[in-house]
PDB file of C-alpha atoms in Angstrom:
ATOM      1  CA  UNK A1175      17.970  14.624 -16.872  1.00 87.00           C
ATOM      2  CA  UNK A1176      19.473  13.515 -13.529  1.00 92.00           C
ATOM      3  CA  UNK A1177      19.402  15.620 -10.415  1.00 93.00           C
ATOM      4  CA  UNK A1178      20.570  14.903  -6.817  1.00 96.00           C
ATOM      5  CA  UNK A1179      19.504  16.740  -3.768  1.00 96.00           C
ATOM      6  CA  UNK A1180      20.033  16.070  -0.102  1.00 97.00           C
ATOM      7  CA  UNK A1181      18.510  17.543   2.997  1.00 98.00           C
ATOM      8  CA  UNK A1182      19.272  17.064   6.741  1.00 98.00           C
ATOM      9  CA  UNK A1183      16.259  16.384   8.983  1.00 98.00           C
ATOM     10  CA  UNK A1184      16.601  17.278  12.736  1.00 97.00           C
ATOM     11  CA  UNK A1185      15.279  13.718  13.484  1.00 97.00           C
ATOM     12  CA  UNK A1186      16.406  10.150  13.817  1.00 96.00           C
ATOM     13  CA  UNK A1187      16.296   7.725  10.708  1.00 97.00           C
ATOM     14  CA  UNK A1188      13.507   5.862  12.622  1.00 96.00           C
ATOM     15  CA  UNK A1189      11.579   8.992  13.098  1.00 96.00           C
ATOM     16  CA  UNK A1190      11.945  10.177   9.323  1.00 97.00           C
ATOM     17  CA  UNK A1191      11.116   6.684   7.899  1.00 97.00           C
ATOM     18  CA  UNK A1192       8.030   6.600  10.107  1.00 96.00           C
ATOM     19  CA  UNK A1193       7.000   9.943   8.925  1.00 97.00           C
ATOM     20  CA  UNK A1194       7.511   8.902   5.265  1.00 97.00           C
ATOM     21  CA  UNK A1195       5.420   6.027   5.647  1.00 97.00           C
ATOM     22  CA  UNK A1196       2.609   7.769   7.616  1.00 97.00           C
ATOM     23  CA  UNK A1197      -0.574   8.337   5.508  1.00 97.00           C
ATOM     24  CA  UNK A1198      -1.443  11.513   7.345  1.00 97.00           C
ATOM     25  CA  UNK A1199       1.911  12.909   6.906  1.00 97.00           C
ATOM     26  CA  UNK A1200       1.851  12.157   3.266  1.00 97.00           C
ATOM     27  CA  UNK A1201      -1.393  13.649   2.618  1.00 97.00           C
ATOM     28  CA  UNK A1202      -0.469  16.836   4.491  1.00 95.00           C
ATOM     29  CA  UNK A1203       2.845  17.022   2.645  1.00 96.00           C
ATOM     30  CA  UNK A1204       1.121  16.975  -0.848  1.00 96.00           C
ATOM     31  CA  UNK A1205      -1.839  18.992   0.325  1.00 95.00           C
ATOM     32  CA  UNK A1206       0.544  21.708   1.602  1.00 92.00           C
ATOM     33  CA  UNK A1207       2.335  21.648  -1.922  1.00 93.00           C
ATOM     34  CA  UNK A1208      -0.980  22.514  -3.664  1.00 93.00           C
ATOM     35  CA  UNK A1209      -1.651  18.993  -4.913  1.00 96.00           C
ATOM     36  CA  UNK A1210      -5.276  17.854  -4.791  1.00 97.00           C
ATOM     37  CA  UNK A1211      -7.420  14.765  -5.047  1.00 98.00           C
ATOM     38  CA  UNK A1212      -4.733  12.996  -2.907  1.00 98.00           C
ATOM     39  CA  UNK A1213      -5.255   9.334  -2.493  1.00 98.00           C
ATOM     40  CA  UNK A1214      -2.895   7.358  -0.426  1.00 98.00           C
ATOM     41  CA  UNK A1215      -3.554   3.867  -2.021  1.00 98.00           C
ATOM     42  CA  UNK A1216      -0.953   1.920  -0.052  1.00 97.00           C
ATOM     43  CA  UNK A1217       1.173   2.769   3.123  1.00 96.00           C
ATOM     44  CA  UNK A1218       2.712  -0.193   4.748  1.00 95.00           C
ATOM     45  CA  UNK A1219       5.716  -0.122   7.082  1.00 96.00           C
ATOM     46  CA  UNK A1220       7.432  -3.100   8.591  1.00 96.00           C
ATOM     47  CA  UNK A1221      10.719  -3.221  10.754  1.00 96.00           C
ATOM     48  CA  UNK A1222      12.714  -3.602   7.507  1.00 97.00           C
ATOM     49  CA  UNK A1223      10.819  -2.121   4.570  1.00 98.00           C
ATOM     50  CA  UNK A1224       8.038   0.626   3.706  1.00 98.00           C
ATOM     51  CA  UNK A1225       5.887   0.904   0.664  1.00 98.00           C
ATOM     52  CA  UNK A1226       3.867   4.026  -0.173  1.00 98.00           C
ATOM     53  CA  UNK A1227       1.709   4.346  -3.312  1.00 98.00           C
ATOM     54  CA  UNK A1228      -0.009   7.609  -3.825  1.00 98.00           C
ATOM     55  CA  UNK A1229      -2.153   9.258  -6.564  1.00 98.00           C
ATOM     56  CA  UNK A1230      -2.664  13.062  -6.761  1.00 98.00           C
ATOM     57  CA  UNK A1231      -3.507  15.818  -9.172  1.00 97.00           C
ATOM     58  CA  UNK A1232      -0.594  18.278  -9.732  1.00 95.00           C
ATOM     59  CA  UNK A1233      -0.608  21.672 -11.620  1.00 93.00           C
ATOM     60  CA  UNK A1234       2.638  22.706 -13.022  1.00 90.00           C
ATOM     61  CA  UNK A1235       3.348  26.122 -14.531  1.00 88.00           C
ATOM     62  CA  UNK A1236       4.856  24.935 -17.818  1.00 88.00           C
ATOM     63  CA  UNK A1237       6.987  27.345 -20.260  1.00 88.00           C
ATOM     64  CA  UNK A1238       5.206  28.047 -23.413  1.00 89.00           C
ATOM     65  CA  UNK A1239       7.280  25.486 -25.463  1.00 88.00           C
ATOM     66  CA  UNK A1240       6.301  22.657 -23.325  1.00 88.00           C
ATOM     67  CA  UNK A1241       2.434  23.550 -23.258  1.00 87.00           C
ATOM     68  CA  UNK A1242       2.176  22.636 -26.832  1.00 86.00           C
ATOM     69  CA  UNK A1243       2.885  18.855 -25.954  1.00 87.00           C
ATOM     70  CA  UNK A1244       2.066  18.580 -22.236  1.00 89.00           C
ATOM     71  CA  UNK A1245      -0.948  19.484 -20.188  1.00 91.00           C
ATOM     72  CA  UNK A1246      -0.294  21.725 -17.180  1.00 92.00           C
ATOM     73  CA  UNK A1247      -2.584  19.523 -14.892  1.00 95.00           C
ATOM     74  CA  UNK A1248      -1.875  15.832 -14.503  1.00 94.00           C
ATOM     75  CA  UNK A1249      -2.564  12.857 -12.283  1.00 97.00           C
ATOM     76  CA  UNK A1250       0.626  11.369 -10.821  1.00 96.00           C
ATOM     77  CA  UNK A1251       0.755   7.940  -9.405  1.00 98.00           C
ATOM     78  CA  UNK A1252       3.971   7.634  -7.253  1.00 98.00           C
ATOM     79  CA  UNK A1253       5.381   4.489  -5.740  1.00 98.00           C
ATOM     80  CA  UNK A1254       8.106   4.624  -3.059  1.00 98.00           C
ATOM     81  CA  UNK A1255       9.805   1.446  -1.932  1.00 98.00           C
ATOM     82  CA  UNK A1256      12.229   1.474   0.989  1.00 98.00           C
ATOM     83  CA  UNK A1257      14.539  -1.230   2.600  1.00 98.00           C
ATOM     84  CA  UNK A1258      16.495  -1.150   5.757  1.00 98.00           C
ATOM     85  CA  UNK A1259      20.239  -1.431   5.164  1.00 96.00           C
ATOM     86  CA  UNK A1260      21.900  -1.560   8.786  1.00 96.00           C
ATOM     87  CA  UNK A1261      21.403   1.805  10.305  1.00 96.00           C
ATOM     88  CA  UNK A1262      20.310   3.312   7.180  1.00 98.00           C
ATOM     89  CA  UNK A1263      17.429   2.903   4.493  1.00 98.00           C
ATOM     90  CA  UNK A1264      17.742   2.695   0.820  1.00 98.00           C
ATOM     91  CA  UNK A1265      14.739   3.130  -1.524  1.00 98.00           C
ATOM     92  CA  UNK A1266      13.519   3.709  -4.984  1.00 98.00           C
ATOM     93  CA  UNK A1267      10.683   5.756  -6.375  1.00 98.00           C
ATOM     94  CA  UNK A1268       8.677   5.786  -9.725  1.00 98.00           C
ATOM     95  CA  UNK A1269       6.364   8.369 -10.705  1.00 96.00           C
ATOM     96  CA  UNK A1270       3.778   7.524 -13.590  1.00 95.00           C
ATOM     97  CA  UNK A1271       2.241  10.725 -15.203  1.00 93.00           C
ATOM     98  CA  UNK A1272      -0.975   9.467 -16.555  1.00 94.00           C
ATOM     99  CA  UNK A1273      -1.602  10.330 -20.181  1.00 90.00           C
ATOM    100  CA  UNK A1274       1.834  12.095 -20.526  1.00 90.00           C
ATOM    101  CA  UNK A1275       4.959  10.808 -22.126  1.00 92.00           C
ATOM    102  CA  UNK A1276       7.121  11.547 -19.140  1.00 91.00           C
ATOM    103  CA  UNK A1277       9.012   9.012 -16.990  1.00 90.00           C
ATOM    104  CA  UNK A1278      10.329   9.853 -13.635  1.00 94.00           C
ATOM    105  CA  UNK A1279      12.191   7.585 -11.218  1.00 97.00           C
ATOM    106  CA  UNK A1280      14.942   7.650  -8.718  1.00 97.00           C
ATOM    107  CA  UNK A1281      16.908   6.510  -5.770  1.00 98.00           C
ATOM    108  CA  UNK A1282      16.463   7.384  -2.217  1.00 98.00           C
ATOM    109  CA  UNK A1283      18.690   7.228   0.787  1.00 98.00           C
ATOM    110  CA  UNK A1284      18.398   7.960   4.528  1.00 98.00           C
ATOM    111  CA  UNK A1285      21.450   7.853   6.813  1.00 98.00           C
ATOM    112  CA  UNK A1286      22.076   8.702  10.344  1.00 98.00           C
ATOM    113  CA  UNK A1287      24.142  11.744  11.264  1.00 97.00           C
ATOM    114  CA  UNK A1288      24.139  11.833  15.047  1.00 93.00           C
ATOM    115  CA  UNK A1289      20.565  12.695  16.210  1.00 93.00           C
ATOM    116  CA  UNK A1290      19.723  13.952  12.490  1.00 97.00           C
ATOM    117  CA  UNK A1291      19.311  12.058   9.273  1.00 98.00           C
ATOM    118  CA  UNK A1292      20.631  12.914   5.692  1.00 98.00           C
ATOM    119  CA  UNK A1293      17.933  12.339   3.174  1.00 98.00           C
ATOM    120  CA  UNK A1294      19.315  12.081  -0.338  1.00 98.00           C
ATOM    121  CA  UNK A1295      17.181  11.922  -3.538  1.00 97.00           C
ATOM    122  CA  UNK A1296      18.493  11.239  -7.016  1.00 97.00           C
ATOM    123  CA  UNK A1297      15.755  11.980  -9.615  1.00 95.00           C
ATOM    124  CA  UNK A1298      15.923  10.822 -13.264  1.00 95.00           C
ATOM    125  CA  UNK A1299      13.456  12.263 -15.815  1.00 92.00           C
ATOM    126  CA  UNK A1300      12.644  11.428 -19.480  1.00 91.00           C
ATOM    127  CA  UNK A1301      10.225  13.268 -21.592  1.00 89.00           C
ATOM    128  CA  UNK A1302       9.618  11.103 -24.744  1.00 90.00           C
ATOM    129  CA  UNK A1303       8.562  13.896 -27.190  1.00 85.00           C
ATOM    130  CA  UNK A1304      10.629  14.291 -30.470  1.00 83.00           C
ATOM    131  CA  UNK A1305      12.644  17.488 -30.781  1.00 79.00           C
ATOM    132  CA  UNK A1306      11.585  19.197 -27.308  1.00 85.00           C
ATOM    133  CA  UNK A1307      11.635  16.327 -24.879  1.00 87.00           C
ATOM    134  CA  UNK A1308      15.212  16.952 -23.734  1.00 88.00           C
ATOM    135  CA  UNK A1309      14.474  20.702 -23.603  1.00 88.00           C
ATOM    136  CA  UNK A1310      11.336  20.092 -21.257  1.00 87.00           C
ATOM    137  CA  UNK A1311      13.434  17.611 -19.099  1.00 87.00           C
ATOM    138  CA  UNK A1312      16.361  20.231 -18.934  1.00 87.00           C
ATOM    139  CA  UNK A1313      13.776  23.029 -17.803  1.00 85.00           C
ATOM    140  CA  UNK A1314      12.126  20.674 -15.090  1.00 88.00           C
ATOM    141  CA  UNK A1315      15.623  19.754 -13.711  1.00 85.00           C
ATOM    142  CA  UNK A1316      16.533  23.375 -13.345  1.00 85.00           C
ATOM    143  CA  UNK A1317      13.091  24.568 -12.200  1.00 83.00           C
ATOM    144  CA  UNK A1318      10.156  22.529 -11.295  1.00 86.00           C
ATOM    145  CA  UNK A1319      12.070  19.345  -9.732  1.00 90.00           C
ATOM    146  CA  UNK A1320      14.260  21.400  -7.256  1.00 92.00           C
ATOM    147  CA  UNK A1321      11.207  23.512  -6.253  1.00 91.00           C
ATOM    148  CA  UNK A1322       9.086  20.431  -5.714  1.00 92.00           C
ATOM    149  CA  UNK A1323      11.817  18.649  -3.784  1.00 94.00           C
ATOM    150  CA  UNK A1324      12.368  21.708  -1.466  1.00 95.00           C
ATOM    151  CA  UNK A1325       8.687  21.962  -0.795  1.00 95.00           C
ATOM    152  CA  UNK A1326       8.672  18.258   0.190  1.00 96.00           C
ATOM    153  CA  UNK A1327      11.562  18.895   2.448  1.00 97.00           C
ATOM    154  CA  UNK A1328       9.984  21.817   4.067  1.00 96.00           C
ATOM    155  CA  UNK A1329       6.772  19.966   4.644  1.00 96.00           C
ATOM    156  CA  UNK A1330       8.524  17.039   6.262  1.00 96.00           C
ATOM    157  CA  UNK A1331      10.496  19.348   8.332  1.00 97.00           C
ATOM    158  CA  UNK A1332       7.093  20.924   9.579  1.00 96.00           C
ATOM    159  CA  UNK A1333       5.587  17.445  10.298  1.00 96.00           C
ATOM    160  CA  UNK A1334       8.651  16.294  12.249  1.00 97.00           C
ATOM    161  CA  UNK A1335       8.728  19.448  14.357  1.00 96.00           C
ATOM    162  CA  UNK A1336       4.926  19.148  15.201  1.00 95.00           C
ATOM    163  CA  UNK A1337       5.090  15.308  15.888  1.00 93.00           C
ATOM    164  CA  UNK A1338       8.366  14.654  17.683  1.00 77.00           C
TER     165      UNK A1338
END
């Protein structure tokens, strides 16, 4: 399953990358999404790079067919890595779902658009379960992943509005 979503933030690229690499913003974002036991393990920002590693417990309202092979509560460890690319930033992310046969990764981009920034996320998800893995990934791509991305966009908008 691959899914691409974009969002325009009413802030400059520098303001957005600063927010994405701010431990307080990261914690508030995930907390506001209902995640718990949030641990910002690493949060480094230089002029040309950023690296954010987090761990958090996430509850997912799985459909019945998926509950037979996946737990609804999981610990996710996410690593986001960013590099400056001229006036823009490009990045990657990986999510390890501890104890689950799920792989999530993707590409990130942040490009200027006047005084705003366009943030694009491409997510790739694989569920390594015979017979139903593709069905679970398809369900996630149509339901949970878009809902999660929108919640992240909304939380980031709130942070930027309060901290500009």
